[in-house]
Structure formats: structure tokens, C-alpha cells
mmCIF file of C-alpha atoms in Angstrom:
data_model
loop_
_atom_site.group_PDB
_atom_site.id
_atom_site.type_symbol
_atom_site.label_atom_id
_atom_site.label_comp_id
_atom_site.label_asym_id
_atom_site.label_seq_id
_atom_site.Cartn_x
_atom_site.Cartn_y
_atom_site.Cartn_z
ATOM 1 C CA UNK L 1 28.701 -192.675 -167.432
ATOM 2 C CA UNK L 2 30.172 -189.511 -166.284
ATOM 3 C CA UNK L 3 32.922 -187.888 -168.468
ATOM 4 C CA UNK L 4 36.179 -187.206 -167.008
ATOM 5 C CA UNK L 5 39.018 -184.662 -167.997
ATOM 6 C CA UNK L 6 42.123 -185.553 -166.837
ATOM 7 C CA UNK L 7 43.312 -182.255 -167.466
ATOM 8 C CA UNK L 8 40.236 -180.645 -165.273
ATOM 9 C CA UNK L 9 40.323 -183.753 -162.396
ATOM 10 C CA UNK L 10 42.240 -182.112 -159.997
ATOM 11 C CA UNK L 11 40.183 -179.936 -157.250
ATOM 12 C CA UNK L 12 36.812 -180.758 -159.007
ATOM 13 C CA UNK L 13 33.939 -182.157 -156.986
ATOM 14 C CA UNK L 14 31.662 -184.822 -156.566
ATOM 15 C CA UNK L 15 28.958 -186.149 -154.705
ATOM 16 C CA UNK L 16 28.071 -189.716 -153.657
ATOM 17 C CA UNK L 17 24.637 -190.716 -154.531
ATOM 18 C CA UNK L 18 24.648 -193.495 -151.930
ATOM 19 C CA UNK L 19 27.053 -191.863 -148.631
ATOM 20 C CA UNK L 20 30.509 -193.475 -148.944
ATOM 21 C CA UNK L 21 32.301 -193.408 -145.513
ATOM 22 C CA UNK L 22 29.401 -191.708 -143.815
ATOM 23 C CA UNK L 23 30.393 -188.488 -146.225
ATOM 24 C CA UNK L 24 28.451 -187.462 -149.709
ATOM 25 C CA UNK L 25 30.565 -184.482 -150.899
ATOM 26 C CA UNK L 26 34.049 -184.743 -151.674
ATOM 27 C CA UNK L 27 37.134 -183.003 -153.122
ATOM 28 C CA UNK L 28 40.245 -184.339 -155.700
ATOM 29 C CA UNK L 29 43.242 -183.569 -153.682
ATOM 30 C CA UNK L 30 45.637 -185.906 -155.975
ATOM 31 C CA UNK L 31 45.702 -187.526 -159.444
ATOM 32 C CA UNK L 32 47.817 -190.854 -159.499
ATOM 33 C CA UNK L 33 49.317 -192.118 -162.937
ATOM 34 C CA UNK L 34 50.527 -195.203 -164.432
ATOM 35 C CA UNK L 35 53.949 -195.828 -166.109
ATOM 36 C CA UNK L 36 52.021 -194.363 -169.496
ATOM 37 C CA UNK L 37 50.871 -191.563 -167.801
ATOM 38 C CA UNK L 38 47.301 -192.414 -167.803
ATOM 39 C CA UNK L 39 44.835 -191.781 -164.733
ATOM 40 C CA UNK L 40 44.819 -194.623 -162.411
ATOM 41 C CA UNK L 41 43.035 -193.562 -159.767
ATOM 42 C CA UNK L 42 41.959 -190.146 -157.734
ATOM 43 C CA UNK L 43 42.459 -189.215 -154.008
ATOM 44 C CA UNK L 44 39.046 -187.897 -152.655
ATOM 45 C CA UNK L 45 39.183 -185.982 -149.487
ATOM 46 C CA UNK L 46 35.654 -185.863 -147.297
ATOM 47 C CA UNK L 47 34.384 -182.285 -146.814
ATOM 48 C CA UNK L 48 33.792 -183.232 -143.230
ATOM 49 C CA UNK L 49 35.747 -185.584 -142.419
ATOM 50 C CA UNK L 50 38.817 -184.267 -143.868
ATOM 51 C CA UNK L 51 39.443 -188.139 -144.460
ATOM 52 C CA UNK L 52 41.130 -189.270 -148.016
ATOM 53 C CA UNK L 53 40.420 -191.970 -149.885
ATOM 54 C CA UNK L 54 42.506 -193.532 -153.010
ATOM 55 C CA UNK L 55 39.389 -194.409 -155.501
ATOM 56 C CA UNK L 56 40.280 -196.389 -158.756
ATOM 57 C CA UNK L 57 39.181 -193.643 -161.771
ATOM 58 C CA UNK L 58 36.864 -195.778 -163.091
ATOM 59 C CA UNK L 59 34.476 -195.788 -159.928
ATOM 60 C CA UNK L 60 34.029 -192.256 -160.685
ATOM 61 C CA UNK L 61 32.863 -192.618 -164.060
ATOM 62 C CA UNK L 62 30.268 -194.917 -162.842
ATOM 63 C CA UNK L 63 26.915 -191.920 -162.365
ATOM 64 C CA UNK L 64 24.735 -194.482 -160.922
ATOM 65 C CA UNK L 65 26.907 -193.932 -157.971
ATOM 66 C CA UNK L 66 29.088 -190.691 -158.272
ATOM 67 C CA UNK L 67 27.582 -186.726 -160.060
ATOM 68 C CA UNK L 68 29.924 -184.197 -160.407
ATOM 69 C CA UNK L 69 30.037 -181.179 -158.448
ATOM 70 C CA UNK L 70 28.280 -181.156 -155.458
ATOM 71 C CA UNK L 71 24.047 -181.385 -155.828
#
């Protein structure tokens, strides 16, 4: 399980250990919030692409499918 600062999320990067939309390497453009102010889920932009994708925050703390920073 990878451990995630909310307070660090923004502009950090990850990697996709399987590809996810044909991309591996991604950056946090945004950090969406519930009503309480907890993380709900991440934007991920594609390094390539330059495509974004809304991801729930919990996806990302799954490492049998996401590392952080880019390997």
C-alpha cells in the first residue's frame, strides 16, 4: 500500500505498473475534496499524452498497480 500525503499530492509522480491509457508515467495536476475536506480523488495528466484522468485516491494507494515517482 503506498502512503499518500495530502499535503505533498499535488505535482508528485507516479508510474503505472501495468500501462493505463497506453501511458505509464504521469503527473497530479489537481486534488479534488469532499464536503470534509478529505481527498477524494486526484487528476493525473499523461506525460505524453497530455491526457487527464480523474482517478479515485484510493487506486493510487493500491502499489500492486501504481509506485511513486517515476521508475
Amino acid at each position: 500500500m503506498n502512503v499518500i500525503s495530502s499535503r505533498l499530492l499535488l505535482r508528485s509522480k507516479w508510474t503505472a505498473t501495468n500501462r493505463f491509457h497506453d501511458e505509464t508515467h504521469f503527473l497530479v495536476q489537481s486534488v479534488l475534496h469532499d464536503t470534509h475536506g478529505e481527498v477524494k480523488s486526484v487528476v493525473l495528466q499523461g506525460i505524453n499524452n497530455r491526457h487527464h484522468y480523474e482517478m479515485p485516491i484510493n487506486q493510487l494507494e493500491d502499489s500492486d498497480r501504481w509506485r511513486i515517482g517515476w521508475t
